[in-house]
Amino acid sequence: MTGSHPGENAGAAARQRYAHNAPARFADDAADMNTPLLEVRDLRLSYRTERGLVRAVDGVSLTVDRGETLGLVGESGCGKTAFARAVMGLVPASAAERGGSVVFEGEDLLTLDDKAMRKMMGAQIAMVFQSPLTSLNPVMRIGTQIIESLRLHRSLTKAEARATAADLLRSVHIADPGGTLRRYPHQLSGGMRQRVIIAIALACGPKLLLADEPTTALDVTVQAQILDLLAELRRERGMATVLVSHDLGVVATRTDRIAVMYAGKIVEYGPTPALFHQTRMPYTKALLGSIPRLDAKGRRPLNTIPGRPPSLLEPGPGCRFAPRCAYAQPRCLAEEPPLRDSSTPGHYFACWNPIGTER
Amino acid sequence: MTPKLEIEHLTVEYPAGRGQTVQAVSDVSFSLAPGETLGLVGESGCGKSTMAKAVSLHVRPKGGSIRVDGRDLSTLRGGELRRARTKLQMIFQDPVSALNPRRRVEDIVGEGLRIWGTGSARERADKVRATMEAVGLTYDPAAHRRPGHFSGGQCQRISIARALILEPEVLICDEPVSALDVSVQAQILNLLAELGERYELTMLFISHDLAVVKHISDRIAVMYLGKVCEIATPELLYERPLHPYTATLLAAIPVPDPDARPAPAPRFTDIPSPLDPPSGCRFRTRCSRASARCATEEPVAREAAPGHVVACHHPLAA
């Protein structure tokens, strides 16, 4: 990427918006307010496979401010989960190559050794995974699993840890915390299990929560409850959240900014209202158009995106969406578009022929 | 007009260990006119997949009947059952695991014809080609393509071709797009709608997603804990839901619009166990309108407005 770094500007714009309504507890923390909580620069993650190097994350830059919720959206295989795992360092070095930098509160996570990273994980940055069925240990009681993280990061006695664990379950609206602590995961419903996982993630008061498709495996009514719960916890704790989802509906009303990923790259990035109302990148528009909507009139065929996402093995030279794009021109196939400014502050897109330009 | 598919008082039970049984489908009745698509929605555990298995004659119901063109198929056995099944074909949720990974896709699609010995080998090959082309796939047996060479959306097309090749009259789709990305989901939904029209298929379309069924259904049935609580056309159901459960489901769907203000989700109440469903109305434990009557008396499905059936003592806006 050349010229000014879009990530920096996006951070600055978001900071401006948040300066006036930042939680009071950060007010005396003025020095910290000048830097984003998380700054990812040119992050690359490639998996070594038999057929070659799969570039799952290919030069992603973004920032997350304190207390902010960033939505990361894309279809399966676009690299959104790989991004979350790369930030957390949850990829074995033997299978993957990582590059770029992930600066969290001034420290580059990619340079930390395992021990330092373990101190960071759970205490400063926590993660919630997609499947509530497989994220908990099936042969350990719920209480033991919550207390494990508490005792690891905070010097609490057993009794204190138990009381804190019960408080945590209460904060995720579990009605019978005492009883739940003694249960095993299979005795809880999917929604309860996901709430327990959120409680574990929050146990040490992390500043950043990475939620990777936290509601995809759940029913719609339970999904709405979990999303409300995450919003409530974020408000109470001033915690920043990266909400990874394939569903633009999930992120539309619950995020401050959204990054849209396609084939390992960010193709559009900006404040949530701008992304929906002044969509520039044809992929974002196509993605929005193919969602079945409740408010649609009559039975019209849905808009579709022809073809399918490209292979991440040997991406071509041009824009990765060009082969499926209705607006593609010769330049799109030959030259890769960089992320560039839109007329809205903090809104970036990667397209040679964006929506809203003269054709 | 005689219905193409008529389900009456269908009940399906599974053994649940320790001498218990769970009633996955409990006294469900509805019918489909020829060429009609009925969307069946509900949350996990409501019995919608069991409905699919019962209607496609893969599980034997405890009671009730499944009539196709007036003939009860639920009691058939042996050769008669096998012949009847050819008219009822099914598409499954996970397109990848629904296909044998070691077989050529052309053989997978043509399997039904081979089993029934329909026509000569040449005629069968022509039929496989025509069906694959109808679902947007190319026919190329020489390439020895296996399901692993195809994406999820294409595998679902293979499943659809396999279901259509025996010229079924009823197509049962059990969450056919749930495992697919939105852009691919739209392609498959459009394809199913187009094929349904072209082959005059009567379709039972099962999904947990009310927005998805809206696009493909002539009528929609909402299920909760083994019971149907509301049946109506999409226009009626989405604009004037009568059952409080339908309204809860509709309110929970995320809207892809940043200006939408979602109503706060109802507080956490777990779905009761189907092993021990609540007395009376099964939704009463989560319902804000529940009264004493709901606990003692089970609401009977009735036509509250023309073409709008609801099973509730205190329906909304009625």
mmCIF file of N, CA, C and O in Angstrom, chain A residues 87-88 102-109 112-127 153 204 206-208:
data_model
loop_
_atom_site.group_PDB
_atom_site.id
_atom_site.type_symbol
_atom_site.label_atom_id
_atom_site.label_comp_id
_atom_site.label_asym_id
_atom_site.label_seq_id
_atom_site.Cartn_x
_atom_site.Cartn_y
_atom_site.Cartn_z
ATOM 1 N N VAL A 87 -4.806 -12.759 14.662
ATOM 2 C CA VAL A 87 -4.650 -11.733 15.693
ATOM 3 C C VAL A 87 -4.371 -12.394 17.039
ATOM 4 O O VAL A 87 -3.501 -11.974 17.797
ATOM 5 N N MET A 88 -5.086 -13.464 17.332
ATOM 6 C CA MET A 88 -4.935 -14.154 18.609
ATOM 7 C C MET A 88 -3.713 -15.066 18.640
ATOM 8 O O MET A 88 -3.393 -15.638 19.680
ATOM 9 N N VAL A 102 0.486 -6.695 14.493
ATOM 10 C CA VAL A 102 -0.771 -6.581 15.236
ATOM 11 C C VAL A 102 -0.425 -5.857 16.525
ATOM 12 O O VAL A 102 0.067 -6.470 17.464
ATOM 13 N N VAL A 103 -0.597 -4.542 16.541
ATOM 14 C CA VAL A 103 -0.183 -3.763 17.705
ATOM 15 C C VAL A 103 -1.382 -3.566 18.625
ATOM 16 O O VAL A 103 -2.381 -2.958 18.240
ATOM 17 N N PHE A 104 -1.262 -4.134 19.831
ATOM 18 C CA PHE A 104 -2.316 -4.010 20.835
ATOM 19 C C PHE A 104 -1.746 -3.202 21.988
ATOM 20 O O PHE A 104 -0.767 -3.621 22.613
ATOM 21 N N GLU A 105 -2.283 -2.025 22.253
ATOM 22 C CA GLU A 105 -1.785 -1.124 23.295
ATOM 23 C C GLU A 105 -0.275 -0.951 23.207
ATOM 24 O O GLU A 105 0.438 -1.093 24.196
ATOM 25 N N GLY A 106 0.206 -0.687 21.997
ATOM 26 C CA GLY A 106 1.618 -0.391 21.819
ATOM 27 C C GLY A 106 2.533 -1.589 21.728
ATOM 28 O O GLY A 106 3.738 -1.438 21.557
ATOM 29 N N GLU A 107 1.994 -2.792 21.836
ATOM 30 C CA GLU A 107 2.843 -3.973 21.810
ATOM 31 C C GLU A 107 2.491 -4.828 20.598
ATOM 32 O O GLU A 107 1.310 -5.098 20.352
ATOM 33 N N ASP A 108 3.506 -5.250 19.834
ATOM 34 C CA ASP A 108 3.229 -6.064 18.656
ATOM 35 C C ASP A 108 3.058 -7.524 19.068
ATOM 36 O O ASP A 108 4.005 -8.185 19.491
ATOM 37 N N LEU A 109 1.829 -8.016 18.938
ATOM 38 C CA LEU A 109 1.534 -9.374 19.399
ATOM 39 C C LEU A 109 2.301 -10.427 18.619
ATOM 40 O O LEU A 109 2.567 -11.512 19.116
ATOM 41 N N LEU A 112 5.565 -11.437 20.306
ATOM 42 C CA LEU A 112 5.563 -11.986 21.668
ATOM 43 C C LEU A 112 5.855 -13.484 21.650
ATOM 44 O O LEU A 112 5.455 -14.185 20.722
ATOM 45 N N ASP A 113 6.543 -13.967 22.694
ATOM 46 C CA ASP A 113 6.733 -15.414 22.785
ATOM 47 C C ASP A 113 5.474 -16.036 23.393
ATOM 48 O O ASP A 113 4.556 -15.330 23.816
ATOM 49 N N ASP A 114 5.438 -17.353 23.424
ATOM 50 C CA ASP A 114 4.235 -18.067 23.857
ATOM 51 C C ASP A 114 3.802 -17.652 25.255
ATOM 52 O O ASP A 114 2.618 -17.477 25.522
ATOM 53 N N LYS A 115 4.786 -17.481 26.137
ATOM 54 C CA LYS A 115 4.452 -17.187 27.526
ATOM 55 C C LYS A 115 3.781 -15.806 27.641
ATOM 56 O O LYS A 115 2.743 -15.656 28.288
ATOM 57 N N ALA A 116 4.378 -14.838 26.965
ATOM 58 C CA ALA A 116 3.820 -13.482 27.003
ATOM 59 C C ALA A 116 2.447 -13.457 26.343
ATOM 60 O O ALA A 116 1.536 -12.749 26.782
ATOM 61 N N MET A 117 2.292 -14.244 25.292
ATOM 62 C CA MET A 117 1.015 -14.285 24.573
ATOM 63 C C MET A 117 -0.062 -14.903 25.459
ATOM 64 O O MET A 117 -1.204 -14.439 25.463
ATOM 65 N N ARG A 118 0.319 -15.946 26.203
ATOM 66 C CA ARG A 118 -0.665 -16.581 27.092
ATOM 67 C C ARG A 118 -1.163 -15.605 28.145
ATOM 68 O O ARG A 118 -2.306 -15.647 28.555
ATOM 69 N N LYS A 119 -0.255 -14.710 28.578
ATOM 70 C CA LYS A 119 -0.659 -13.697 29.562
ATOM 71 C C LYS A 119 -1.674 -12.729 28.967
ATOM 72 O O LYS A 119 -2.548 -12.207 29.646
ATOM 73 N N MET A 120 -1.507 -12.479 27.687
ATOM 74 C CA MET A 120 -2.364 -11.546 26.973
ATOM 75 C C MET A 120 -3.742 -12.162 26.712
ATOM 76 O O MET A 120 -4.771 -11.533 26.894
ATOM 77 N N MET A 121 -3.715 -13.430 26.282
ATOM 78 C CA MET A 121 -4.959 -14.103 25.912
ATOM 79 C C MET A 121 -5.818 -14.303 27.137
ATOM 80 O O MET A 121 -5.352 -14.806 28.152
ATOM 81 N N GLY A 122 -7.070 -13.962 27.037
ATOM 82 C CA GLY A 122 -7.970 -14.132 28.168
ATOM 83 C C GLY A 122 -7.975 -12.898 29.049
ATOM 84 O O GLY A 122 -9.023 -12.370 29.369
ATOM 85 N N ALA A 123 -6.782 -12.397 29.408
ATOM 86 C CA ALA A 123 -6.719 -11.248 30.308
ATOM 87 C C ALA A 123 -7.000 -9.943 29.566
ATOM 88 O O ALA A 123 -7.746 -9.095 30.037
ATOM 89 N N GLN A 124 -6.364 -9.758 28.415
ATOM 90 C CA GLN A 124 -6.511 -8.508 27.666
ATOM 91 C C GLN A 124 -7.421 -8.681 26.446
ATOM 92 O O GLN A 124 -8.207 -7.818 26.116
ATOM 93 N N ILE A 125 -7.216 -9.798 25.749
ATOM 94 C CA ILE A 125 -7.994 -10.081 24.543
ATOM 95 C C ILE A 125 -8.660 -11.436 24.745
ATOM 96 O O ILE A 125 -7.998 -12.397 25.125
ATOM 97 N N ALA A 126 -9.960 -11.503 24.515
ATOM 98 C CA ALA A 126 -10.637 -12.790 24.657
ATOM 99 C C ALA A 126 -11.367 -13.108 23.370
ATOM 100 O O ALA A 126 -11.633 -12.224 22.557
ATOM 101 N N MET A 127 -11.688 -14.364 23.199
ATOM 102 C CA MET A 127 -12.327 -14.770 21.953
ATOM 103 C C MET A 127 -13.532 -15.659 22.247
ATOM 104 O O MET A 127 -13.507 -16.468 23.166
ATOM 105 N N HIS A 153 -5.217 -15.919 35.665
ATOM 106 C CA HIS A 153 -4.838 -14.536 35.419
ATOM 107 C C HIS A 153 -4.933 -13.643 36.642
ATOM 108 O O HIS A 153 -4.305 -12.604 36.686
ATOM 109 N N CYS A 204 -11.820 -12.065 32.942
ATOM 110 C CA CYS A 204 -10.726 -11.215 33.409
ATOM 111 C C CYS A 204 -10.857 -9.785 32.904
ATOM 112 O O CYS A 204 -9.877 -9.036 32.890
ATOM 113 N N PRO A 206 -11.477 -8.362 29.722
ATOM 114 C CA PRO A 206 -10.634 -8.037 28.572
ATOM 115 C C PRO A 206 -11.014 -6.682 27.986
ATOM 116 O O PRO A 206 -12.139 -6.211 28.146
ATOM 117 N N LYS A 207 -10.036 -6.048 27.323
ATOM 118 C CA LYS A 207 -10.326 -4.770 26.670
ATOM 119 C C LYS A 207 -10.853 -4.988 25.272
ATOM 120 O O LYS A 207 -11.436 -4.100 24.669
ATOM 121 N N LEU A 208 -10.575 -6.187 24.727
ATOM 122 C CA LEU A 208 -10.998 -6.485 23.363
ATOM 123 C C LEU A 208 -11.596 -7.881 23.323
ATOM 124 O O LEU A 208 -11.012 -8.830 23.847
#
